[in-house]
Coordinates of C-alpha atoms in Angstrom, one line a residue:
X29 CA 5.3 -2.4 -47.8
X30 CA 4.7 -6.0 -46.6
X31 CA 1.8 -6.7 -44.5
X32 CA 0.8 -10.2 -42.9
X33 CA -2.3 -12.4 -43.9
X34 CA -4.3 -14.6 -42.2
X35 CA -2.0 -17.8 -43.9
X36 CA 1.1 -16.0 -42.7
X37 CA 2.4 -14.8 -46.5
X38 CA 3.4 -12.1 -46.4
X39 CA 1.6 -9.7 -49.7
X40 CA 2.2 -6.4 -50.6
X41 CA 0.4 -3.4 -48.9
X42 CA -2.8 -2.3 -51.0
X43 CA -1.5 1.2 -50.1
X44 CA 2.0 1.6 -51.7
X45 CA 1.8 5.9 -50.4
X46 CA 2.3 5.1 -46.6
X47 CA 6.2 4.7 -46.4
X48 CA 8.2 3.9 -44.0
X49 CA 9.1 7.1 -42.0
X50 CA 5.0 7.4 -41.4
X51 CA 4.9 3.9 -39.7
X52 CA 8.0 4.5 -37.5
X53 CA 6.3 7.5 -36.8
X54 CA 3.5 5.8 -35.1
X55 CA 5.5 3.4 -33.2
X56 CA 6.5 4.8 -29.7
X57 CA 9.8 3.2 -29.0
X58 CA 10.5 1.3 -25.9
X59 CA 12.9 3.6 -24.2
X60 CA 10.2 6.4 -24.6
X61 CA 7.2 4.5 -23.1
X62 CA 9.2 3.2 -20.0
X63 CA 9.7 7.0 -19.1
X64 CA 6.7 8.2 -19.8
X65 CA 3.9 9.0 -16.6
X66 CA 1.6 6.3 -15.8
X67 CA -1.8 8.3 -16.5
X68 CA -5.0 7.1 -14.4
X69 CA -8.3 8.4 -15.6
X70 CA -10.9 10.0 -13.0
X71 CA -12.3 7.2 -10.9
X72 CA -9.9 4.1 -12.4
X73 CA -7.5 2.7 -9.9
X74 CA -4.3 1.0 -10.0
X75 CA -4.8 -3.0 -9.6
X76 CA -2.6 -5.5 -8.0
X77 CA -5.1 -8.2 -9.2
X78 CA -5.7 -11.7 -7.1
X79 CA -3.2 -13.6 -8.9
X80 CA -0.3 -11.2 -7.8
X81 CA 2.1 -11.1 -5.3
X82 CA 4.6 -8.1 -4.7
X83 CA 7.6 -8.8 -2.5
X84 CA 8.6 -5.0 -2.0
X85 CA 7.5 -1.1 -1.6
X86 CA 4.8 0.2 -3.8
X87 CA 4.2 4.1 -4.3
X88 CA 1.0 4.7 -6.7
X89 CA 0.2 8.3 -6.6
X90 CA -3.4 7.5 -7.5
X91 CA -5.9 5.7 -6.1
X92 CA -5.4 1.5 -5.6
X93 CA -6.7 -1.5 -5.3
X94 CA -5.0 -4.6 -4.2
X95 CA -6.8 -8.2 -4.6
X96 CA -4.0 -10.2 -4.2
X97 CA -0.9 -10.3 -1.9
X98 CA 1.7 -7.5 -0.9
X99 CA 4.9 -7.3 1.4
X100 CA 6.2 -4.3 2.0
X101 CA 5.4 -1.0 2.0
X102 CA 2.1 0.6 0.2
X103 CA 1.5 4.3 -0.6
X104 CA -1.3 5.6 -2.7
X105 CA -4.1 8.7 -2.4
X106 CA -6.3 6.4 -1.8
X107 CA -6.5 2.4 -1.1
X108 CA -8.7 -0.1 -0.9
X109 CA -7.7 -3.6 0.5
X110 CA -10.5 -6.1 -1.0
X111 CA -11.5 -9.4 0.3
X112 CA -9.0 -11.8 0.2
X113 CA -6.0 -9.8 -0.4
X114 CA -3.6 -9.7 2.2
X115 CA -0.9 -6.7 3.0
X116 CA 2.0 -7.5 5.3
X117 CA 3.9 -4.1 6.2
X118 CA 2.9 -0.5 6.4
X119 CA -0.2 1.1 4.6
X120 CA 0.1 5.2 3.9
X121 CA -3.1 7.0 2.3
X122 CA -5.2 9.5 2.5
X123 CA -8.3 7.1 3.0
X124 CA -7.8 3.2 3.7
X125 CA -10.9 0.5 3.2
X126 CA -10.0 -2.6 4.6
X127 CA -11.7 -6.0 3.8
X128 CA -8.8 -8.3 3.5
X129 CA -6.4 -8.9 6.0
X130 CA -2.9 -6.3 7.0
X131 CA -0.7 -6.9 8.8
X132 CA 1.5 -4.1 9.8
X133 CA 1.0 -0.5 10.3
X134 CA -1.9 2.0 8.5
X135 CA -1.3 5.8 8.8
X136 CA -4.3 7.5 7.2
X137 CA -6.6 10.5 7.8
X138 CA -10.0 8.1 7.1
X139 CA -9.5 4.3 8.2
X140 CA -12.9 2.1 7.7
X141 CA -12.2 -1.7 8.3
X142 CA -15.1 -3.3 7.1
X143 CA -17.1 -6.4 7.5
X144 CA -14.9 -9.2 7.6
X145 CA -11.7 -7.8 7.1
X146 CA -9.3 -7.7 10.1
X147 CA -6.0 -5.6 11.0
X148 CA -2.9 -7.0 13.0
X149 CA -1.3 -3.9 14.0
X150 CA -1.7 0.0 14.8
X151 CA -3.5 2.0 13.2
X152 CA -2.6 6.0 13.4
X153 CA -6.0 8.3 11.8
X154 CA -8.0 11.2 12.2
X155 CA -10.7 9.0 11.6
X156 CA -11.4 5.3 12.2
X157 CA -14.7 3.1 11.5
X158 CA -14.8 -0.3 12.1
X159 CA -17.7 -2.5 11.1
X160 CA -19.4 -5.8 13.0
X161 CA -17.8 -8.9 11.8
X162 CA -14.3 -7.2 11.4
X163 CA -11.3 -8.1 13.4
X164 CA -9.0 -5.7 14.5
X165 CA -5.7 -6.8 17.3
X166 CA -3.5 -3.7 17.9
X167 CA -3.8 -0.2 19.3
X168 CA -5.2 2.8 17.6
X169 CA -4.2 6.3 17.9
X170 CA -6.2 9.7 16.6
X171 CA -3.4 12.1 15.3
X172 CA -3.8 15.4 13.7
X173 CA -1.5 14.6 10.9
X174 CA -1.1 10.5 10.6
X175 CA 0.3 10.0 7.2
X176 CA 3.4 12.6 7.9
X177 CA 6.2 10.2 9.4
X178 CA 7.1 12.6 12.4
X179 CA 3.9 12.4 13.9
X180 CA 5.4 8.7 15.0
X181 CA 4.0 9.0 17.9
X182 CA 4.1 5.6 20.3
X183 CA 1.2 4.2 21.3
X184 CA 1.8 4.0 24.2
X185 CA 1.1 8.0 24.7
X186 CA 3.8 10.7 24.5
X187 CA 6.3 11.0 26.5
X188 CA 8.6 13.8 27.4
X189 CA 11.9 14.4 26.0
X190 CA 14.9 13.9 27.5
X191 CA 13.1 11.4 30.3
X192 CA 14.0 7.7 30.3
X193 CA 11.8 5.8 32.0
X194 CA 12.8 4.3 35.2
X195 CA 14.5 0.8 34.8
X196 CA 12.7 -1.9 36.3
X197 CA 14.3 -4.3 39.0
X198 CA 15.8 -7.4 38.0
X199 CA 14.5 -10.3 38.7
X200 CA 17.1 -12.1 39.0
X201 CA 18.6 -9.5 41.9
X202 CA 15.4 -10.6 43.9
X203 CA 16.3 -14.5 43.0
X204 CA 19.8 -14.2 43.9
X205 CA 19.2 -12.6 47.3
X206 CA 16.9 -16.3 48.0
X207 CA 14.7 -16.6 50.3
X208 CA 14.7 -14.8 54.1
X209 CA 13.8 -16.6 56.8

């Protein structure tokens, strides 16, 4: 067997007993990794570091951490928004720390927006914290269940079913009609 040295000639292997079926053995073939689960370890996170942006959804069925910039969707167990990364689109999580900037929805049971970080958008929890120094420009709702998509309820407050509201006059029967002397 050949192996490489540091002047790039190739000499033989000092160990003539390893053959070739043993290698290929230990080499995990492409097609197998790119099936394979992503495994997370017990307190490590999924990174979307500062020099990334993601045009599109992300699902990570971990925790995250995005330092850089995302549009689109973002699902994880848990996600924390640092300083300086921006989201633009929906946020789903169990638990969402935000000190960066979203813009877009954020369904999750525990919301904290802290100390300069700032939300454009509704925010559906069970719980919500937000810190001096933060900015926050939208309407939030407590729902029982905020990351399930049916509980869509509009901020607004629920309505009834099968109740339009009532149409408004038109202005421009009131202009039309001019002016009554």
């Amino acid at each position: 067997m050949l192996t490489s040295t540091n002047n790039g000639v190739p000499e033989k292997d000092g160990n003539p007993s390893i053959g070739a079926a043993e290698v290929i053995g230990r080499v995990v073939r492409h097609d197998q990794w790119a099936r394979s689960e992503p495994t997370t370890k017990a307190g490590m996170a999924s990174c979307i570091g500062s020099d990334m942006s993601i045009v599109g959804n992300i699902e990570c069925k971990g925790p995250a951490q995005v330092f850089g910039r995302i549009e689109g969707e973002v699902r994880a167990s848990d996600l924390q928004i640092s300083d300086g990364a921006q989201v633009e689109g929906s946020v789903i999580a169990q638990n969402v720390t935000v000190c960066g900037h979203v813009k877009g929805t954020i369904r999750a049971v525990r919301v904290k927006l802290q100390s300069g970080g700032a939300v454009e958008g509704d925010i559906f929890h069970r719980s919500l914290s937000i810190d001096e120094n933060s900015q926050f420009e939208g309407s939030s709702r407590r729902v029982e269940n905020p990351t399930d998509p049916s509980s869509s309820v509009d901020a607004k407050g629920p309505q009834k079913k099968g109740t339009a509201p009532a149409p408004l006059p038109s202005i421009n029967a009131e202009l039309g009609d001019g002016p009554k002397h």
